[in-house]
Short mmCIF file of C-alpha atoms in Angstrom, two decimals:
data_model
loop_
_atom_site.label_atom_id
_atom_site.label_comp_id
_atom_site.label_asym_id
_atom_site.label_seq_id
_atom_site.Cartn_x
_atom_site.Cartn_y
_atom_site.Cartn_z
CA MET L 55 -22.05 -12.35 -10.31
CA LEU L 56 -19.24 -9.86 -10.88
CA ASP L 57 -21.53 -6.81 -10.69
CA GLU L 58 -20.72 -6.30 -7.03
CA VAL L 59 -16.94 -6.32 -7.47
CA ARG L 60 -15.33 -3.08 -6.26
CA VAL L 61 -11.74 -4.16 -5.66
CA VAL L 62 -9.46 -6.11 -7.99
CA ALA L 63 -6.69 -7.97 -6.15
CA PHE L 64 -4.01 -8.68 -8.72
CA ASP L 65 -1.49 -11.46 -8.24
CA VAL L 66 2.09 -10.52 -9.04
CA PHE L 67 4.62 -13.36 -9.72
CA GLY L 68 3.65 -14.79 -13.10
CA THR L 69 0.45 -12.76 -13.41
CA ALA L 70 1.84 -9.19 -13.47
CA VAL L 71 5.55 -9.92 -13.90
CA ASP L 72 7.60 -12.51 -15.78
CA TRP L 73 9.48 -14.15 -12.93
CA HIS L 74 10.87 -16.92 -15.14
CA THR L 75 12.75 -14.61 -17.49
CA GLY L 76 13.93 -12.33 -14.67
CA ILE L 77 15.24 -15.09 -12.44
CA THR L 78 16.74 -17.10 -15.31
CA THR L 79 18.66 -14.02 -16.46
CA GLU L 80 20.10 -13.27 -13.02
CA VAL L 81 20.91 -16.92 -12.30
CA GLY L 82 22.58 -17.12 -15.71
CA GLU L 83 24.77 -14.10 -14.95
CA VAL L 84 25.88 -15.51 -11.60
CA PHE L 85 26.51 -18.97 -13.07
CA ALA L 86 28.53 -17.51 -15.96
CA HIS L 87 30.60 -15.39 -13.59
CA ARG L 88 31.26 -18.39 -11.31
CA GLU L 89 31.67 -20.83 -14.22
CA VAL L 90 28.85 -23.02 -12.96
CA ASP L 91 27.82 -25.51 -15.65
CA LEU L 92 24.10 -25.73 -14.92
CA ASP L 93 21.10 -24.65 -17.01
CA PRO L 94 19.85 -21.36 -15.50
CA ALA L 95 16.26 -21.87 -16.68
CA ALA L 96 16.06 -25.35 -15.15
CA PHE L 97 17.57 -23.98 -11.95
CA ALA L 98 14.96 -21.19 -11.87
CA ASP L 99 12.26 -23.84 -12.31
CA SER L 100 13.62 -25.91 -9.43
CA TRP L 101 13.83 -22.84 -7.21
CA ARG L 102 10.24 -21.85 -7.95
CA GLU L 103 9.07 -25.45 -7.36
CA ARG L 104 10.04 -25.06 -3.73
CA TYR L 105 7.91 -21.92 -3.40
CA LEU L 106 4.55 -23.44 -2.46
CA PRO L 107 5.94 -26.19 -0.20
CA SER L 108 8.05 -23.66 1.74
CA MET L 109 5.02 -21.47 2.38
CA ALA L 110 2.82 -24.44 3.23
CA ARG L 111 5.10 -25.17 6.20
CA VAL L 112 4.31 -21.67 7.54
CA ASN L 113 0.58 -22.00 6.91
CA ASP L 114 0.49 -25.46 8.51
CA GLY L 115 2.13 -24.16 11.67
CA GLU L 116 5.23 -26.32 11.19
CA ARG L 117 7.28 -23.16 11.56
CA GLU L 118 6.91 -19.53 12.62
CA TRP L 119 6.08 -16.77 10.19
CA ALA L 120 9.04 -16.19 7.87
CA TYR L 121 9.41 -13.62 5.08
CA LEU L 122 9.43 -14.78 1.50
CA ASP L 123 13.03 -13.58 1.21
CA ALA L 124 14.01 -15.97 4.00
CA LEU L 125 12.15 -18.85 2.35
CA HIS L 126 13.76 -18.04 -1.00
CA ARG L 127 17.18 -18.01 0.63
CA GLU L 128 16.67 -21.38 2.31
CA SER L 129 15.49 -22.96 -0.95
CA LEU L 130 18.41 -21.43 -2.82
CA ASP L 131 20.97 -22.67 -0.30
CA ALA L 132 19.55 -26.19 -0.42
CA LEU L 133 19.50 -26.27 -4.23
CA LEU L 134 23.07 -25.03 -4.55
CA THR L 135 24.20 -27.71 -2.12
CA GLU L 136 22.26 -30.41 -3.98
CA HIS L 137 23.89 -29.37 -7.24
CA GLY L 138 27.35 -29.44 -5.66
CA VAL L 139 28.06 -25.73 -6.27
CA ALA L 140 27.65 -24.39 -2.73
CA ASP L 141 31.36 -23.58 -2.60
CA VAL L 142 31.47 -21.42 -5.71
CA VAL L 143 28.29 -19.35 -5.31
CA ASP L 144 29.18 -17.02 -2.48
CA GLU L 145 27.24 -14.93 0.03
CA ALA L 146 27.09 -11.86 -2.20
CA ASP L 147 25.79 -13.96 -5.10
CA ARG L 148 23.08 -15.43 -2.91
CA VAL L 149 21.99 -12.04 -1.61
CA ARG L 150 21.84 -10.84 -5.21
CA LEU L 151 19.74 -13.80 -6.33
CA VAL L 152 17.25 -13.44 -3.48
CA ARG L 153 17.01 -9.74 -4.30
CA ALA L 154 16.35 -10.63 -7.95
CA TRP L 155 12.77 -11.42 -6.89
CA HIS L 156 12.43 -7.69 -6.04
CA ARG L 157 13.23 -6.60 -9.61
CA LEU L 158 11.40 -8.59 -12.24
CA PRO L 159 10.21 -7.45 -15.67
CA ALA L 160 6.52 -6.72 -16.12
CA TRP L 161 4.67 -8.55 -18.87
CA PRO L 162 4.46 -6.09 -21.78
CA ASP L 163 0.71 -5.61 -21.31
CA SER L 164 0.57 -5.37 -17.50
CA GLU L 165 0.83 -1.61 -17.16
CA GLN L 166 -1.92 -0.97 -19.66
CA LEU L 167 -4.13 -3.64 -18.11
CA LEU L 168 -3.80 -2.15 -14.64
CA THR L 169 -4.46 1.34 -16.01
CA ARG L 170 -7.66 0.13 -17.68
CA LEU L 171 -8.85 -1.76 -14.61
CA ARG L 172 -8.19 1.25 -12.36
CA ARG L 173 -10.72 3.31 -14.30
CA ARG L 174 -13.50 1.26 -12.80
CA TYR L 175 -12.03 -0.57 -9.81
CA THR L 176 -9.62 -0.08 -6.96
CA VAL L 177 -6.71 -2.28 -8.06
CA VAL L 178 -4.25 -3.60 -5.49
CA ALA L 179 -1.34 -6.00 -5.68
CA LEU L 180 -1.95 -9.14 -3.62
CA SER L 181 1.10 -11.35 -3.41
CA ASN L 182 3.04 -13.63 -1.14
CA GLY L 183 6.03 -11.32 -1.59
CA GLY L 184 6.88 -9.11 1.36
CA PHE L 185 5.51 -5.57 1.50
CA GLY L 186 8.89 -3.97 0.82
CA LEU L 187 9.64 -6.45 -1.97
CA LEU L 188 6.34 -5.63 -3.67
CA VAL L 189 6.80 -1.87 -3.35
CA GLU L 190 10.22 -2.15 -4.98
CA LEU L 191 8.93 -4.54 -7.64
CA ALA L 192 5.94 -2.38 -8.57
CA LYS L 193 8.14 0.71 -8.71
CA THR L 194 10.91 -0.76 -10.84
CA ALA L 195 8.51 -2.63 -13.14
CA GLY L 196 6.29 0.44 -13.54
CA LEU L 197 3.11 -1.21 -12.29
CA PRO L 198 0.55 1.45 -11.27
CA PHE L 199 -1.32 -0.26 -8.46
CA ASP L 200 -3.61 1.82 -6.24
CA ALA L 201 -2.04 0.11 -3.24
CA ILE L 202 0.17 -2.78 -2.24
CA VAL L 203 -1.22 -5.60 -0.10
CA SER L 204 1.15 -8.33 0.99
CA ALA L 205 0.70 -11.68 2.70
CA GLU L 206 3.03 -10.11 5.25
CA LEU L 207 0.11 -8.01 6.50
CA ALA L 208 -1.79 -11.23 7.28
CA ARG L 209 1.25 -13.21 8.42
CA SER L 210 0.02 -16.18 6.42
CA TYR L 211 0.49 -17.10 2.77
CA LYS L 212 -1.92 -17.60 -0.08
CA PRO L 213 -3.74 -19.98 -0.58
CA ALA L 214 -4.60 -19.74 3.15
CA ALA L 215 -7.62 -17.49 3.70
CA GLY L 216 -5.70 -14.84 5.66
CA PRO L 217 -4.28 -12.73 2.80
CA TYR L 218 -7.56 -12.72 0.87
CA LEU L 219 -9.66 -11.72 3.88
CA THR L 220 -7.06 -9.15 4.98
CA THR L 221 -7.40 -7.52 1.57
CA ALA L 222 -11.17 -7.23 1.95
CA ARG L 223 -10.86 -5.93 5.50
CA LEU L 224 -8.22 -3.32 4.67
CA LEU L 225 -10.21 -2.06 1.69
CA ASP L 226 -13.38 -2.06 3.81
CA VAL L 227 -15.41 -4.27 1.50
CA ALA L 228 -16.99 -7.73 1.76
CA PRO L 229 -15.02 -10.71 0.41
CA HIS L 230 -17.43 -11.15 -2.52
CA GLU L 231 -16.71 -7.55 -3.55
CA VAL L 232 -13.08 -8.51 -4.22
CA LEU L 233 -12.02 -10.17 -7.48
CA LEU L 234 -8.73 -12.04 -7.48
CA VAL L 235 -6.94 -12.03 -10.83
CA ALA L 236 -4.29 -14.73 -11.08
CA ALA L 237 -2.61 -17.05 -13.57
CA HIS L 238 -2.58 -19.98 -11.14
CA GLY L 239 -5.36 -22.36 -10.27
CA TRP L 240 -4.13 -22.85 -6.69
CA ASP L 241 -4.46 -19.10 -6.03
CA LEU L 242 -7.97 -18.93 -7.46
CA ASP L 243 -8.97 -21.97 -5.39
CA GLY L 244 -7.77 -20.26 -2.21
CA ALA L 245 -9.56 -17.02 -3.06
CA ARG L 246 -12.81 -18.79 -3.86
CA ALA L 247 -12.66 -20.74 -0.59
CA ALA L 248 -12.30 -17.39 1.24
CA GLY L 249 -15.39 -16.00 -0.50
CA LEU L 250 -13.74 -13.87 -3.19
CA ARG L 251 -14.68 -13.75 -6.86
CA THR L 252 -12.05 -15.16 -9.21
CA ALA L 253 -10.69 -14.37 -12.66
CA PHE L 254 -8.12 -16.51 -14.41
CA LEU L 255 -5.68 -14.69 -16.67
CA GLU L 256 -3.83 -17.01 -19.00
CA ARG L 257 -0.08 -16.36 -19.07
CA PRO L 258 1.21 -19.11 -21.39
CA ALA L 259 4.92 -18.31 -20.88
CA GLU L 260 4.63 -17.99 -17.11
CA LYS L 261 6.69 -21.09 -16.36
CA GLY L 262 9.16 -20.63 -19.20
CA PRO L 263 9.52 -22.67 -22.37
CA HIS L 264 9.90 -26.09 -20.78
CA ARG L 265 6.88 -26.33 -18.53
CA GLU L 266 3.17 -25.92 -19.17
CA ALA L 267 1.47 -22.94 -17.60
CA ASP L 268 -1.99 -23.37 -16.08
CA ARG L 269 -4.72 -23.24 -18.68
CA ALA L 270 -8.26 -21.91 -18.53
CA ALA L 271 -9.75 -25.31 -19.35
CA ASP L 272 -8.27 -26.78 -16.16
CA THR L 273 -9.29 -23.91 -13.88
CA THR L 274 -12.42 -23.24 -11.85
CA CYS L 275 -13.21 -19.52 -11.82
CA ASP L 276 -15.91 -16.92 -12.38
CA LEU L 277 -14.19 -15.53 -15.47
CA ALA L 278 -11.41 -17.02 -17.62
CA ALA L 279 -9.54 -14.59 -19.87
CA THR L 280 -7.11 -15.60 -22.58
CA SER L 281 -5.32 -12.24 -22.63
CA ALA L 282 -4.99 -8.97 -20.75
CA ALA L 283 -7.17 -7.17 -23.30
CA ASP L 284 -9.81 -9.89 -23.04
CA LEU L 285 -9.87 -9.53 -19.26
CA ALA L 286 -10.20 -5.75 -19.31
CA THR L 287 -12.95 -5.83 -21.91
CA ARG L 288 -14.96 -8.48 -20.11
CA LEU L 289 -14.70 -6.49 -16.88
CA GLY L 290 -16.16 -3.47 -18.65
CA CYS L 291 -12.93 -1.45 -18.62
CA MET G 253 22.27 13.75 7.84
CA LEU G 254 19.70 13.14 5.09
CA ASP G 255 22.14 11.23 2.86
CA GLU G 256 20.94 7.90 4.19
CA VAL G 257 17.25 8.54 3.56
CA ARG G 258 15.73 5.95 1.23
CA VAL G 259 12.04 6.23 2.03
CA VAL G 260 9.92 9.38 2.22
CA ALA G 261 6.84 8.95 4.43
CA PHE G 262 4.44 11.69 3.40
CA ASP G 263 1.70 12.88 5.72
CA VAL G 264 -1.70 13.33 4.09
CA PHE G 265 -4.32 15.53 5.85
CA GLY G 266 -3.05 19.09 5.46
CA THR G 267 0.29 18.09 3.95
CA ALA G 268 -0.84 16.38 0.73
CA VAL G 269 -4.52 17.37 0.69
CA ASP G 270 -6.51 20.45 1.69
CA TRP G 271 -8.81 18.99 4.32
CA HIS G 272 -10.12 22.41 5.39
CA THR G 273 -11.56 23.32 1.98
CA GLY G 274 -12.90 19.82 1.35
CA ILE G 275 -14.65 19.46 4.69
CA THR G 276 -15.93 23.03 4.75
CA THR G 277 -17.50 22.53 1.32
CA GLU G 278 -19.27 19.31 2.28
CA VAL G 279 -20.42 20.64 5.64
CA GLY G 280 -21.69 23.75 3.86
CA GLU G 281 -23.75 21.69 1.43
CA VAL G 282 -25.33 19.64 4.21
CA PHE G 283 -26.02 22.73 6.32
CA ALA G 284 -27.59 24.57 3.36
CA HIS G 285 -29.77 21.57 2.54
CA ARG G 286 -30.91 21.24 6.16
CA GLU G 287 -31.13 25.01 6.71
CA VAL G 288 -28.65 24.90 9.56
CA ASP G 289 -27.47 28.41 10.42
CA LEU G 290 -23.86 27.65 11.41
CA ASP G 291 -20.58 28.69 9.79
CA PRO G 292 -19.29 25.62 7.91
CA ALA G 293 -15.63 26.65 8.18
CA ALA G 294 -15.84 27.15 11.93
CA PHE G 295 -17.63 23.80 12.22
CA ALA G 296 -14.86 22.13 10.20
CA ASP G 297 -12.30 23.71 12.56
CA SER G 298 -14.12 22.42 15.63
CA TRP G 299 -14.39 18.94 14.13
CA ARG G 300 -10.68 18.82 13.34
CA GLU G 301 -9.81 20.11 16.82
CA ARG G 302 -11.19 16.88 18.24
CA TYR G 303 -8.91 14.81 15.99
CA LEU G 304 -5.78 14.59 18.15
CA PRO G 305 -7.61 14.20 21.50
CA SER G 306 -9.76 11.37 20.07
CA MET G 307 -6.67 9.48 18.91
CA ALA G 308 -4.80 10.15 22.13
CA ARG G 309 -7.44 8.16 23.98
CA VAL G 310 -6.59 5.15 21.80
CA ASN G 311 -2.84 5.60 22.20
CA ASP G 312 -3.17 6.05 25.96
CA GLY G 313 -5.07 2.79 26.26
CA GLU G 314 -8.23 4.53 27.51
CA ARG G 315 -10.10 2.70 24.77
CA GLU G 316 -9.61 -0.13 22.29
CA TRP G 317 -8.32 0.45 18.79
CA ALA G 318 -10.93 2.32 16.75
CA TYR G 319 -10.82 3.38 13.09
CA LEU G 320 -10.50 7.03 12.25
CA ASP G 321 -13.95 6.90 10.65
CA ALA G 322 -15.41 5.82 14.00
CA LEU G 323 -13.57 8.62 15.82
CA HIS G 324 -14.71 11.15 13.22
CA ARG G 325 -18.31 9.95 13.64
CA GLU G 326 -18.22 10.26 17.42
CA SER G 327 -16.77 13.78 17.22
CA LEU G 328 -19.35 14.76 14.64
CA ASP G 329 -22.25 13.43 16.67
CA ALA G 330 -21.07 15.27 19.77
CA LEU G 331 -20.59 18.55 17.90
CA LEU G 332 -24.01 18.40 16.26
CA THR G 333 -25.60 17.82 19.66
CA GLU G 334 -23.64 20.68 21.23
CA HIS G 335 -24.81 23.01 18.48
CA GLY G 336 -28.42 21.91 18.93
CA VAL G 337 -28.79 20.55 15.39
CA ALA G 338 -28.72 16.84 16.09
CA ASP G 339 -32.35 16.52 15.03
CA VAL G 340 -31.95 18.07 11.60
CA VAL G 341 -28.71 16.45 10.42
CA ASP G 342 -29.77 12.87 9.79
CA GLU G 343 -27.98 9.54 9.52
CA ALA G 344 -27.37 9.81 5.78
CA ASP G 345 -25.89 13.30 6.22
CA ARG G 346 -23.56 12.04 8.92
CA VAL G 347 -22.40 9.08 6.85
CA ARG G 348 -21.75 11.50 4.00
CA LEU G 349 -19.73 13.86 6.19
CA VAL G 350 -17.57 11.09 7.63
CA ARG G 351 -16.98 9.85 4.08
CA ALA G 352 -15.97 13.37 3.05
CA TRP G 353 -12.60 12.66 4.69
CA HIS G 354 -12.11 9.96 2.00
CA ARG G 355 -12.40 12.48 -0.86
CA LEU G 356 -10.43 15.65 -0.28
CA PRO G 357 -8.78 17.90 -2.87
CA ALA G 358 -5.01 17.66 -3.28
CA TRP G 359 -2.99 20.82 -2.92
CA PRO G 360 -2.26 22.02 -6.48
CA ASP G 361 1.44 21.11 -6.20
CA SER G 362 1.15 17.74 -4.44
CA GLU G 363 1.09 15.51 -7.50
CA GLN G 364 4.16 17.13 -9.00
CA LEU G 365 5.99 17.06 -5.68
CA LEU G 366 5.35 13.34 -5.21
CA THR G 367 6.39 12.65 -8.80
CA ARG G 368 9.67 14.48 -8.26
CA LEU G 369 10.37 12.78 -4.94
CA ARG G 370 9.66 9.35 -6.44
CA ARG G 371 12.54 9.75 -8.87
CA ARG G 372 14.97 9.35 -6.02
CA TYR G 373 13.04 7.87 -3.11
CA THR G 374 10.36 5.35 -2.36
CA VAL G 375 7.46 7.62 -1.39
CA VAL G 376 4.64 6.28 0.76
CA ALA G 377 1.62 7.88 2.37
CA LEU G 378 1.77 7.72 6.16
CA SER G 379 -1.42 8.89 7.79
CA ASN G 380 -3.78 8.27 10.66
CA GLY G 381 -6.53 7.66 8.11
CA GLY G 382 -7.57 4.04 7.65
CA PHE G 383 -5.99 1.99 4.87
CA GLY G 384 -9.16 1.96 2.76
CA LEU G 385 -9.73 5.67 3.36
CA LEU G 386 -6.21 6.48 2.18
CA VAL G 387 -6.45 4.28 -0.91
CA GLU G 388 -9.67 6.04 -1.90
CA LEU G 389 -8.24 9.46 -1.09
CA ALA G 390 -5.02 8.94 -3.05
CA LYS G 391 -6.97 7.58 -6.01
CA THR G 392 -9.57 10.35 -6.18
CA ALA G 393 -7.04 13.12 -5.48
CA GLY G 394 -4.59 11.72 -8.04
CA LEU G 395 -1.70 11.30 -5.62
CA PRO G 396 0.88 8.90 -7.06
CA PHE G 397 2.31 7.26 -3.94
CA ASP G 398 4.45 4.14 -4.31
CA ALA G 399 2.42 2.58 -1.51
CA ILE G 400 -0.08 3.37 1.21
CA VAL G 401 0.88 2.93 4.86
CA SER G 402 -1.78 3.57 7.47
CA ALA G 403 -1.77 3.83 11.24
CA GLU G 404 -4.27 1.00 10.94
CA LEU G 405 -1.39 -1.35 10.14
CA ALA G 406 0.20 -0.47 13.50
CA ARG G 407 -3.10 -0.21 15.40
CA SER G 408 -1.84 2.96 17.04
CA TYR G 409 -1.94 6.57 15.92
CA LYS G 410 0.76 9.11 15.18
CA PRO G 411 2.45 10.66 17.14
CA ALA G 412 2.89 7.29 18.95
CA ALA G 413 5.97 5.44 17.69
CA GLY G 414 4.00 2.52 16.19
CA PRO G 415 3.08 3.97 12.78
CA TYR G 416 6.56 5.39 12.17
CA LEU G 417 8.35 2.17 13.10
CA THR G 418 5.83 0.07 11.17
CA THR G 419 6.67 2.10 8.07
CA ALA G 420 10.38 1.37 8.47
CA ARG G 421 9.75 -2.31 9.15
CA LEU G 422 7.40 -2.79 6.19
CA LEU G 423 9.80 -1.02 3.83
CA ASP G 424 12.69 -3.05 5.27
CA VAL G 425 14.83 -0.04 6.22
CA ALA G 426 16.13 1.41 9.48
CA PRO G 427 14.13 4.26 11.09
CA HIS G 428 16.84 6.81 10.24
CA GLU G 429 16.49 5.86 6.57
CA VAL G 430 12.90 7.17 6.63
CA LEU G 431 12.13 10.89 6.24
CA LEU G 432 8.74 12.07 7.45
CA VAL G 433 7.36 15.03 5.52
CA ALA G 434 4.59 16.84 7.38
CA ALA G 435 3.05 20.27 7.88
CA HIS G 436 2.54 19.72 11.63
CA GLY G 437 5.04 20.03 14.42
CA TRP G 438 3.36 17.31 16.51
CA ASP G 439 3.86 14.79 13.70
CA LEU G 440 7.53 15.69 13.24
CA ASP G 441 8.06 15.44 17.01
CA GLY G 442 6.63 11.92 17.03
CA ALA G 443 8.71 10.86 14.05
CA ARG G 444 11.91 12.24 15.54
CA ALA G 445 11.24 10.46 18.85
CA ALA G 446 10.90 7.20 16.88
CA GLY G 447 14.26 7.75 15.18
CA LEU G 448 13.09 9.03 11.80
CA ARG G 449 14.44 12.04 9.92
CA THR G 450 12.03 14.95 9.62
CA ALA G 451 11.13 17.56 7.01
CA PHE G 452 8.65 20.35 7.65
CA LEU G 453 6.62 21.48 4.65
CA GLU G 454 4.90 24.80 5.21
CA ARG G 455 1.24 24.77 4.20
CA PRO G 456 0.03 28.24 5.20
CA ALA G 457 -3.64 27.62 4.33
CA GLU G 458 -3.78 24.24 6.02
CA LYS G 459 -6.12 25.34 8.81
CA GLY G 460 -8.20 27.68 6.67
CA PRO G 461 -8.33 31.46 6.73
CA HIS G 462 -9.11 31.93 10.41
CA ARG G 463 -6.39 29.93 12.12
CA GLU G 464 -2.61 30.03 11.91
CA ALA G 465 -0.92 27.02 10.37
CA ASP G 466 2.31 25.72 11.91
CA ARG G 467 5.33 27.71 10.78
CA ALA G 468 8.90 26.65 10.14
CA ALA G 469 10.24 28.99 12.80
CA ASP G 470 8.31 27.14 15.51
CA THR G 471 9.28 23.66 14.36
CA THR G 472 12.18 21.37 15.20
CA CYS G 473 13.19 19.37 12.14
CA ASP G 474 16.11 18.31 9.95
CA LEU G 475 14.86 20.33 6.99
CA ALA G 476 12.26 23.11 6.83
CA ALA G 477 10.82 23.89 3.38
CA THR G 478 8.68 26.90 2.57
CA SER G 479 7.12 25.29 -0.53
CA ALA G 480 6.80 22.00 -2.38
CA ALA G 481 9.37 23.11 -4.97
CA ASP G 482 11.76 24.12 -2.21
CA LEU G 483 11.41 20.71 -0.57
CA ALA G 484 12.00 18.77 -3.78
CA THR G 485 15.03 20.85 -4.72
CA ARG G 486 16.62 20.55 -1.31
CA LEU G 487 16.12 16.79 -1.38
CA GLY G 488 17.98 16.63 -4.70
CA CYS G 489 14.91 15.75 -6.78
#
């Protein structure tokens, strides 16, 4: 079933980079500086929880296309207000925190995994982050993608079909010749519905220490890998 | 004037890769196999000469958006007919020759130049080649761009403003924060008209041994470099 795959579309937040550690660290620095008495990790969790709902409003047509940075900023503003700290976290802090999603640490094995996969496949980033965000993120995290593909190019967000089909179209292949690699069941579900092949890559720490990451046993996919090395080996790389 | 540059948009055909050698070689192999008595280098020249006029018809609205591969195929078909060899160069040969533009040799100094420029700038490919073509070309030629930007994303061709402004928009910078590097005056003229900064990189062999490449003396630009090393040094890399 995976013999026809020519392009690997690799998810980014959680799959290639450790957003939880990166965002928790930056939130923690801002909170310490502003003497905000909130748990940075729990705040990062709450911020990320608003990620899918904010994009769903774009996909459902409730609102016009908006960049992920704008959605992140709206969620951040609302959360700060809800926690009663809107007055102490200023404009510069907020800009910094939204920009923190542009500079996140790679998982220790991501670079090697991408390098192995690139021997056999064309390997592109496919993320709901904006194009510029992803270029900066890949560069600073040292992720050697063959190309960057962003939901911005489709003007719709995963799990809508647009980003998956745009990837196939831009790479000039059929949808079933694209394999999505992701650590999230919702992303694999969207890819499969669009006709792509799907590989689950388990990232147990993806949601931090307090929440359970998605697990292979709960995921429908063509290939479920428990580690980066397992994925590369099973894809013949 | 170049202090504000954050993104280098690097032209590909002729500037990063040696299209003349690559195409001449592939044309020569097809002609030898089919016993066609035509000079491959002159044929490559004639094919390339139809490049700008074919794209101008798209930019002028004379025809709908068409991929570079489709334009290359039309030019090739017409040339083969004009030379009276349409019957001996078959469909598979033609597909092969159009695909030859996806696999061209890099200039010997391109990889090192891009690596140096990437230390200080975000460096993207910006070409009239299709997105998939450019991804394949960069991968096979070993060109380490931070990202691929194609005229396809603007659905217009350089030297129209679309591709230049799309590059700035996708990278989330102002046009004057983008520096186009190219070996062709027409490309620099288009970039300058769109508000970009411009650097000419002399590639004396770009049009093969029989035709004169563009020269710095004939070019209007913010920076004219006589070699890859000269360009990198003068950009502080």
